[in-house]
XYZ file of C-alpha atoms in Angstrom:
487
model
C 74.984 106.088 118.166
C 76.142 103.910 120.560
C 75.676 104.849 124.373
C 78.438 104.667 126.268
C 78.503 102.514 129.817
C 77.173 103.325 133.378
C 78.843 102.291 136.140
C 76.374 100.867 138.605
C 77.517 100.977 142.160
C 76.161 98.338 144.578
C 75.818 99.285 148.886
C 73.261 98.658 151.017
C 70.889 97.752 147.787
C 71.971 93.790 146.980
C 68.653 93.243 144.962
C 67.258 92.958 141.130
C 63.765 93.797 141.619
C 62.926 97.833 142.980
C 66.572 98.794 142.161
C 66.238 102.453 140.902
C 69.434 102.730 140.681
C 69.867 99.302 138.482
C 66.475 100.371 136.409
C 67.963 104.056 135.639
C 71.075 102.336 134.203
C 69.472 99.769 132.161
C 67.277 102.345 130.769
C 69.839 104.249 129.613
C 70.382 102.030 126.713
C 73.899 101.403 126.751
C 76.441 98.575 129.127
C 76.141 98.546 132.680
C 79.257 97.968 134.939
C 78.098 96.638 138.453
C 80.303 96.942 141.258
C 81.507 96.164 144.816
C 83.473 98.316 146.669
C 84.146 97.664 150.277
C 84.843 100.839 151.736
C 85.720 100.234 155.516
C 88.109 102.708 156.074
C 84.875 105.072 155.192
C 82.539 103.719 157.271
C 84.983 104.887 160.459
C 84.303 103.129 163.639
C 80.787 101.815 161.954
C 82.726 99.637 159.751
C 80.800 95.876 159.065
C 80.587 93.619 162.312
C 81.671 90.523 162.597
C 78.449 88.633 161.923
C 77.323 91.428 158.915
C 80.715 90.593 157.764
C 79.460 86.985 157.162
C 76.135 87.852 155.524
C 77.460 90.421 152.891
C 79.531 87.709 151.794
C 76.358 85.818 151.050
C 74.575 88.095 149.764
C 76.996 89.184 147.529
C 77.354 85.985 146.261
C 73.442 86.114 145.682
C 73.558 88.823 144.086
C 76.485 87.883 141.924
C 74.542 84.628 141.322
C 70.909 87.260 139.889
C 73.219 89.189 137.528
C 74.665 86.251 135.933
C 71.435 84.806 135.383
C 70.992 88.355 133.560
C 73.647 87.861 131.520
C 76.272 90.552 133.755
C 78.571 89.840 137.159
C 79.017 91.842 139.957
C 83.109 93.637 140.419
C 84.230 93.225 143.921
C 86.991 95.800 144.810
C 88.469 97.074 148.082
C 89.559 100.218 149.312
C 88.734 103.507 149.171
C 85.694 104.418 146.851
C 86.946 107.482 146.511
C 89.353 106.504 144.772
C 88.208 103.244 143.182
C 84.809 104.665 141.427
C 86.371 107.390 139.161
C 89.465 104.805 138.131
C 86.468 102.403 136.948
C 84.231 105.001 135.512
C 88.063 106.398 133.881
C 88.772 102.677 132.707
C 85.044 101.749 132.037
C 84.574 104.497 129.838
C 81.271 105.040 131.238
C 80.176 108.579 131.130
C 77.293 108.112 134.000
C 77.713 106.527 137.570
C 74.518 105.788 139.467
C 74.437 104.718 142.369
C 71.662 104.781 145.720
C 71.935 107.150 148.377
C 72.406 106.064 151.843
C 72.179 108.099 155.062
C 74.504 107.318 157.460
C 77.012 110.781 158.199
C 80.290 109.436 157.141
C 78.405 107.933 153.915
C 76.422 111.064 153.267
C 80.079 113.220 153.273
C 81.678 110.504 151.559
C 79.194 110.295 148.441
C 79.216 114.187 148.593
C 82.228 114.903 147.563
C 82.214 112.151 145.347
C 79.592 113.065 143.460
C 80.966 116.810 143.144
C 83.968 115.324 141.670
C 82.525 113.474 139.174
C 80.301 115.782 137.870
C 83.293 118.826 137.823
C 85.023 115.839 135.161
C 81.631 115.876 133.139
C 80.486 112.468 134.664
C 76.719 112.288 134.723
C 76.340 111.232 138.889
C 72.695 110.882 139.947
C 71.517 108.952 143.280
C 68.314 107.720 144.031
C 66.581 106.601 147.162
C 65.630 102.599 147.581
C 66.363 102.068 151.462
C 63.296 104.100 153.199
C 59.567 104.786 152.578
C 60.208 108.584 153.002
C 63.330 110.391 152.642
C 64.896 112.296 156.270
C 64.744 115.512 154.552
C 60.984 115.549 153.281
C 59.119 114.445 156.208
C 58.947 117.698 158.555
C 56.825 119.110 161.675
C 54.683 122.116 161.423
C 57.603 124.161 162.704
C 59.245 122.902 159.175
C 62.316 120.973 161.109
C 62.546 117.523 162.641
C 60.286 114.945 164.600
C 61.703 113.999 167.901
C 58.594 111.721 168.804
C 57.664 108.839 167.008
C 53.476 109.132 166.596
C 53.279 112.155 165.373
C 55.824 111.684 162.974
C 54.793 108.019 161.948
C 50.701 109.937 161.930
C 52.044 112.100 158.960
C 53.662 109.750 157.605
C 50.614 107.709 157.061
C 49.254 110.938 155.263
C 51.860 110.467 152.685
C 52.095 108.481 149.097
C 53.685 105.636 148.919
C 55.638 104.965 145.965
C 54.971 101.455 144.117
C 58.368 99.256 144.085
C 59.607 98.785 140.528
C 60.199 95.476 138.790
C 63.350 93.793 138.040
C 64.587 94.643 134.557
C 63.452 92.350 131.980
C 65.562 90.403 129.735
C 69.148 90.519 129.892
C 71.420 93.286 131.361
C 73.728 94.320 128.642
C 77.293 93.536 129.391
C 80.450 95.781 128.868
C 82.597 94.855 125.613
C 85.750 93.922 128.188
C 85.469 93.280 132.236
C 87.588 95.210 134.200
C 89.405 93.742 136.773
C 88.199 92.667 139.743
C 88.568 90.414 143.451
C 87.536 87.236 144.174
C 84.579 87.145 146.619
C 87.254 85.314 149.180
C 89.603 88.021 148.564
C 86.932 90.286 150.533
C 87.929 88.001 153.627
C 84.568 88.591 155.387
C 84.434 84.756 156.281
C 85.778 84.663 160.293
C 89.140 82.920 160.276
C 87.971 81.196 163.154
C 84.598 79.715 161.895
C 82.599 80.481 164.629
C 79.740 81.053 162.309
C 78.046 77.696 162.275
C 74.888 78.694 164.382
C 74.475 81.515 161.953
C 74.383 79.688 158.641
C 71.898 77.240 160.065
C 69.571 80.112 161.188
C 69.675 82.032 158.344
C 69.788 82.349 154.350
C 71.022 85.893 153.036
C 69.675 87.155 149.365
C 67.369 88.645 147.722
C 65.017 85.412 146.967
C 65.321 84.177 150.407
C 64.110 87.506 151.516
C 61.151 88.000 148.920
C 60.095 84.248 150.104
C 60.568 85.279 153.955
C 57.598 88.359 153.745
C 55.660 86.192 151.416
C 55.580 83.349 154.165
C 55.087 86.124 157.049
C 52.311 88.008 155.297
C 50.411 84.955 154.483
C 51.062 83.738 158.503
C 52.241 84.771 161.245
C 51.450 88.973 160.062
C 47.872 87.900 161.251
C 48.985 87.399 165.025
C 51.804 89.707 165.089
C 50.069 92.325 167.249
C 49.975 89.279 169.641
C 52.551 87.353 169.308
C 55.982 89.614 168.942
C 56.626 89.494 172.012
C 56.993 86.120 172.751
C 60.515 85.025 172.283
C 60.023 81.525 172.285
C 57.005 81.739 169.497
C 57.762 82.810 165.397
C 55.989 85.515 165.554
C 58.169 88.311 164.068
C 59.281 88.638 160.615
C 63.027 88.357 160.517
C 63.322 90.807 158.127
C 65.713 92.740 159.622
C 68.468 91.766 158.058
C 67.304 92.027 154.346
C 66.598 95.681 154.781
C 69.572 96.514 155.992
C 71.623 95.057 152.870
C 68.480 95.756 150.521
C 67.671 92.580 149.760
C 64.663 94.055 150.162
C 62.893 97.554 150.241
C 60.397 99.024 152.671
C 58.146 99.687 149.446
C 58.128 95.632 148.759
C 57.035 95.062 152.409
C 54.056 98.167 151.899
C 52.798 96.584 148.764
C 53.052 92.778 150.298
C 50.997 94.068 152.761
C 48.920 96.363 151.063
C 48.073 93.193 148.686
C 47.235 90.852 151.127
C 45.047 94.395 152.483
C 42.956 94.149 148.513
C 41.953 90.849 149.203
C 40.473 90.852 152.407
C 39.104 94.775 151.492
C 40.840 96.363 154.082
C 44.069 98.204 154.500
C 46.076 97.378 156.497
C 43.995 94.035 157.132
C 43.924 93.838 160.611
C 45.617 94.842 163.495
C 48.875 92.208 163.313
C 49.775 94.154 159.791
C 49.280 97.384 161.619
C 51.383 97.145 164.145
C 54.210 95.178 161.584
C 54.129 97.931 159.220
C 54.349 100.550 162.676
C 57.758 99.002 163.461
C 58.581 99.528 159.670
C 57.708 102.940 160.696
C 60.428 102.830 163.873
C 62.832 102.592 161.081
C 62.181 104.895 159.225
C 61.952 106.820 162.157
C 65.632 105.877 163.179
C 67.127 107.137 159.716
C 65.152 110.644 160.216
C 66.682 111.097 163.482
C 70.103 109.976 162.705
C 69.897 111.932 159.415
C 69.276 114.804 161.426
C 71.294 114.584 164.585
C 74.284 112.977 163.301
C 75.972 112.842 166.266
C 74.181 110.365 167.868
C 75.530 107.305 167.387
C 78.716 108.327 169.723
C 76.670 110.920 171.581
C 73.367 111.338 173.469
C 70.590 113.510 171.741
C 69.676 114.474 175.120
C 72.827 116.731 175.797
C 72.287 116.458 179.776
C 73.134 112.711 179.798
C 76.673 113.315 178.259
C 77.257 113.743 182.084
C 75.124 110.842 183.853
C 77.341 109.042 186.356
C 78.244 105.482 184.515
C 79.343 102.703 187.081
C 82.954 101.351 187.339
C 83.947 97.953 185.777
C 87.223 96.675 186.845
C 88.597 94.586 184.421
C 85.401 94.867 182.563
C 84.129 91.345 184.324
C 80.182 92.875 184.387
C 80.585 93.853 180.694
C 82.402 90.188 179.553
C 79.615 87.987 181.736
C 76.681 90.367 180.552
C 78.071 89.854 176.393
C 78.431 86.026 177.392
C 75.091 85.384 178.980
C 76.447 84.750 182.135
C 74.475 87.266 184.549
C 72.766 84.956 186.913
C 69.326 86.322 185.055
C 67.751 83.846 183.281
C 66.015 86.166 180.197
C 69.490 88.121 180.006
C 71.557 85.203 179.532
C 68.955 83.474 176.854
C 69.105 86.801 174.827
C 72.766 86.871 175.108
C 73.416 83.486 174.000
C 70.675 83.224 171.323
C 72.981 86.668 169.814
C 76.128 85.027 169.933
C 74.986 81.756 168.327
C 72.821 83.388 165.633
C 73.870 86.847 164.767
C 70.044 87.502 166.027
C 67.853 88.643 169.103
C 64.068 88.492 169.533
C 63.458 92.670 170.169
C 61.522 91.778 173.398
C 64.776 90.297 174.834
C 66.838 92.828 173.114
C 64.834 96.122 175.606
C 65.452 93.550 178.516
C 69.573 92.908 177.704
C 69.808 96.691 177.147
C 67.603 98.016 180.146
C 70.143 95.010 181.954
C 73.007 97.246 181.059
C 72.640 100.282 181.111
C 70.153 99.858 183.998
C 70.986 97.034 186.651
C 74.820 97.404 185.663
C 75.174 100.968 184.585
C 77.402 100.626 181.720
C 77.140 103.076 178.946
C 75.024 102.381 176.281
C 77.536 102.853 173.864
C 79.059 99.350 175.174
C 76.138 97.511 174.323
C 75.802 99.540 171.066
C 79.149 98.558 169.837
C 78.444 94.830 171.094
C 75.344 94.858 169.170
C 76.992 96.059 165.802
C 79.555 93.318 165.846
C 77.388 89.985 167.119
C 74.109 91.055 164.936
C 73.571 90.422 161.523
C 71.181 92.926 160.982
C 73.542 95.733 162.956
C 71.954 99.068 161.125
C 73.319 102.477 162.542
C 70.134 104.177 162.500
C 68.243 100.956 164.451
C 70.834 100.210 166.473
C 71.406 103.942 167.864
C 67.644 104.734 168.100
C 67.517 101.426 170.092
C 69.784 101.755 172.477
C 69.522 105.552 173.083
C 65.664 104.769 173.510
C 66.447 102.402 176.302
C 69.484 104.149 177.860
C 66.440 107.106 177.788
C 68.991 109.914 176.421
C 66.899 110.054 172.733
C 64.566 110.859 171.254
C 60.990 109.703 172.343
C 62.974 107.534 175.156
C 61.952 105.425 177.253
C 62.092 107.119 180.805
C 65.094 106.475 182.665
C 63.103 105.277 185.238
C 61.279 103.052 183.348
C 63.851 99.863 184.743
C 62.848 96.435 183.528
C 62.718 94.098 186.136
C 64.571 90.717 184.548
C 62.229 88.139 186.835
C 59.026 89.624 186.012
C 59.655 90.506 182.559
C 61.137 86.524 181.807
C 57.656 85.458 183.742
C 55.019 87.633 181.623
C 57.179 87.023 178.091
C 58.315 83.413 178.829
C 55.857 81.793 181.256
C 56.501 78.289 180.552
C 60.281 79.284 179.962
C 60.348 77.886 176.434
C 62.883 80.382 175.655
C 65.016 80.210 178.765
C 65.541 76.431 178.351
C 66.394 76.507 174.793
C 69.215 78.803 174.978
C 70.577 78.136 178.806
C 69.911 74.852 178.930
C 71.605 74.320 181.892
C 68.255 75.549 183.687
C 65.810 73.025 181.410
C 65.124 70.366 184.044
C 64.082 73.249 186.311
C 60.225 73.733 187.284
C 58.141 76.650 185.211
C 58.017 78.894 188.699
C 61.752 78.673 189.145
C 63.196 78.869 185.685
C 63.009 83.175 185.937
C 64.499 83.031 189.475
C 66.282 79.958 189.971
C 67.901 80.837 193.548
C 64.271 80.964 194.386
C 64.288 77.192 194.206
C 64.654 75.046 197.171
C 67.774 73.029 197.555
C 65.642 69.613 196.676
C 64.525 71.314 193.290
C 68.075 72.364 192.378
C 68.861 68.685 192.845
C 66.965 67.316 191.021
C 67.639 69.566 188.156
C 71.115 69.037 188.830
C 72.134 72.621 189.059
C 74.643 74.625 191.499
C 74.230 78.330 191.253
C 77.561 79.463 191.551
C 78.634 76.123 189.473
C 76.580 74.975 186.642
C 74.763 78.366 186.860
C 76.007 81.667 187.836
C 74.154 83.417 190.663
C 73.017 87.158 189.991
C 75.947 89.559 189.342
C 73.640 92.427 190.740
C 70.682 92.279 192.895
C 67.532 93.631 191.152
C 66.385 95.924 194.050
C 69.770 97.516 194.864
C 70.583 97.610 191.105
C 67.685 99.812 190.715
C 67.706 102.207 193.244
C 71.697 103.079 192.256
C 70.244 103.750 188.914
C 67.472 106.035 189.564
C 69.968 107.607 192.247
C 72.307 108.379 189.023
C 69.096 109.819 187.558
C 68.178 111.664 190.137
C 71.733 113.459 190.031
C 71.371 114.742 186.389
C 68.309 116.757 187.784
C 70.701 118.964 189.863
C 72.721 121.324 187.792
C 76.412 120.797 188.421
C 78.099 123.306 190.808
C 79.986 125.789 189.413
């Protein structure tokens, strides 16, 4: 008896290989329908960015590209999925939709009732997990509820099994009888009109191969140094696999078993300090989706309910905002991190602590401004990262950075950019200027200026803030969420 089809519905999971979702469906022996659906109405006000607008677009097209080589094609449909999922199953014929879960809260209550709907019309609906190591709901503290600091929750982590990532199916993927329907990949209009996305495409390549061939380059290199070397901004010393995991062109359990392989032949796991510490920040991300599973506020809202009052500065006409988003603070570091965002879709995370401790910090804006800047210019914009990040900085999460903790722009450029490789690259205005002036350039003495042919105030904006007064207004805005409020 022939099985009917399953209707296989792509996310955040654009890959072949350690697809549960894909390798449940082909195993089920009959057709398999893959689809599309881009759902922005959904998503809220966490709808794709700008620059993870441009790399679904390739990475659908990669993916598109895998399943024809399988012998299927990838739908593309737009709207609510809702809506569009049980008219495909209803015009599919398939009698099972499978699909893999994500964990953001307007995703979560989206796929709930979803799923409840299709199972009350006698739809088999099953969801597996391929984004995280460890599902939010599993991993819990002696007190049975949620970690709100990282090493004890990474510790037990480490205690846990790791589940091997599964294979690509083999052989051909068998196709439906008739296609349904379905959009161009242009008809998605996730291009920018305005193609502002040429520093982008030369800095990166979306899909699952690139991805795979990204951690097999890092694990064989720079993994070794990484302990070292992450956080120097000018040096390739991180993996730049952010981006893949957030559109799962890759999985966490690909990256464990890269490194656990390379950990075999050398004896040792992990093997040596460099894969450590990489597979540790793996571990801040998992991290990030336990605490925005279970505080699902957060992204709008500090965890730490006493800074819902903390006293933000005033921005008239939003000028500090506009020159801190277009690298033009006066601050050397700041600006490079800006500018290497806006060009590439990408920051070095050194450089992205120093931007946001800028912010929130020397300016005083609220973090959610840099949050929502960072979710439309990055191409690896995850909610879970991206609030974890920026509440950790703005010191309002969980295991925050202390508010008082205030990065000092000068010194941090010096100790992570000595030379100021990474400064001249990306405000180039500055290149011609000496190594001990590049952090501070009013520092420099009227002959050096000169001679690098720089103004400050001209070529080169002078600082917007000054560091020391900057810093004792912020700790002064601390200090004031120590005192309860009057009644």
């Amino acid at each position: 008896m022939a099985v009917s089809p399953t209707l296989l519905w792509f996310r955040q999971d654009l890959r072949l290989q350690d697809n549960p979702a894909l390798n449940a469906a082909v195993a089920r022996g009959g057709p398999v329908v893959p689809v599309y659906v881009l759902d922005d109405a959904a998503e809220g006000r966490w709808a794709p960015g700008g620059a993870s607008r441009w790399w679904l677009h390739h990475s659908l097209a990669a993916l598109d590209a895998a399943l024809r080589e399988k012998g299927s094609r990838l739908l593309l449909a737009r709207g609510p999925a809702a809506e569009i999922i049980p008219a495909l199953q209803t015009a599919t014929g398939a009698s099972a939709v499978f699909w893999n879960r994500r964990y953001e809260p307007a995703a979560i209550a989206r796929d709930t009732a979803l799923k409840a709907a299709l199972t009350a019309a006698g739809v088999e609906t099953r969801s597996w997990n391929s984004a995280l190591l460890f599902e939010p709901h599993e991993v819990k503290n002696r007190e049975g509820g949620p970690f709100k600091v990282f090493t004890p929750y990474w510790r037990h982590c480490l205690t846990l099994p790791v589940t091997e990532p599964g294979r690509a199916p083999a052989g051909s993927i068998l196709a439906p009888a008739r296609w349904p329907g379905s959009l161009a990949l242009a008809e998605l209009s996730l291009l920018p009109r305005i193609r502002w996305d040429a520093g982008i495409a030369a800095a990166w390549q979306p899909g699952e191969a690139a991805a795979r061939e990204r951690l097999k380059r890092f694990v064989a290199g720079a993994m070794a140094d990484y302990a070292d070397q992450r956080d120097t901004p000018a040096t390739a010393g991180t993996s730049g696999l952010s981006p893949a995991l957030h559109f799962g062109e890759l999985s966490p359990r690909q990256i464990w078993a890269a490194v656990r392989a390379a950990g075999k032949a050398r004896g040792v796991f992990p093997p040596g300090k460099g894969a450590q510490v990489f597979l540790a920040e793996v571990g801040w991300r998992e991290f990030a989706y336990h605490q925005l599973f279970h505080f699902p506020h957060t992204p709008a809202e500090p965890l730490r309910a006493e800074f819902a009052r903390f006293p933000w500065a005033e921005d008239p006409g939003g000028r500090r905002l506009q020159a801190w988003r277009r690298g033009r603070t006066g601050y050397p570091i700041v600006d490079a991190g800006m500018r290497q965002l806006w060009h590439t879709g990408w920051m070095h995370n050194r450089v992205r602590m120093i931007v946001a401790s800028f912010l929130v910090k020397h300016l005083r804006l609220p973090w959610t401004s840099g949050a929502e800047w960072f979710w439309d210019t990055l191409v690896d914009a995850d909610l879970a990262s991206n609030t974890l990040g920026w509440q950790w900085t703005a010191g309002c999460g969980a295991d925050a950075a202390p508010y008082f903790r205030v990065f000092a722009p000068v010194l941090q450029g010096r100790k992570f950019d000595p030379d100021g490789t990474y400064v001249r690259h990306w405000v180039p205005e500055l290149a011609k200027l000496p190594a001990e002036f590049i952090h501070a350039p009013w520092e420099a003495p009227a002959s050096a200026l000169a001679e690098a042919g720089l103004t400050l105030g001209g070529k080169y904006s002078v600082p917007i803030v000054d560091h020391a007064e900057a810093r004792a207004a912020a700790l002064a805005a601390w200090r004031s969420l120590r005192t309860e409020p009057a009644e």
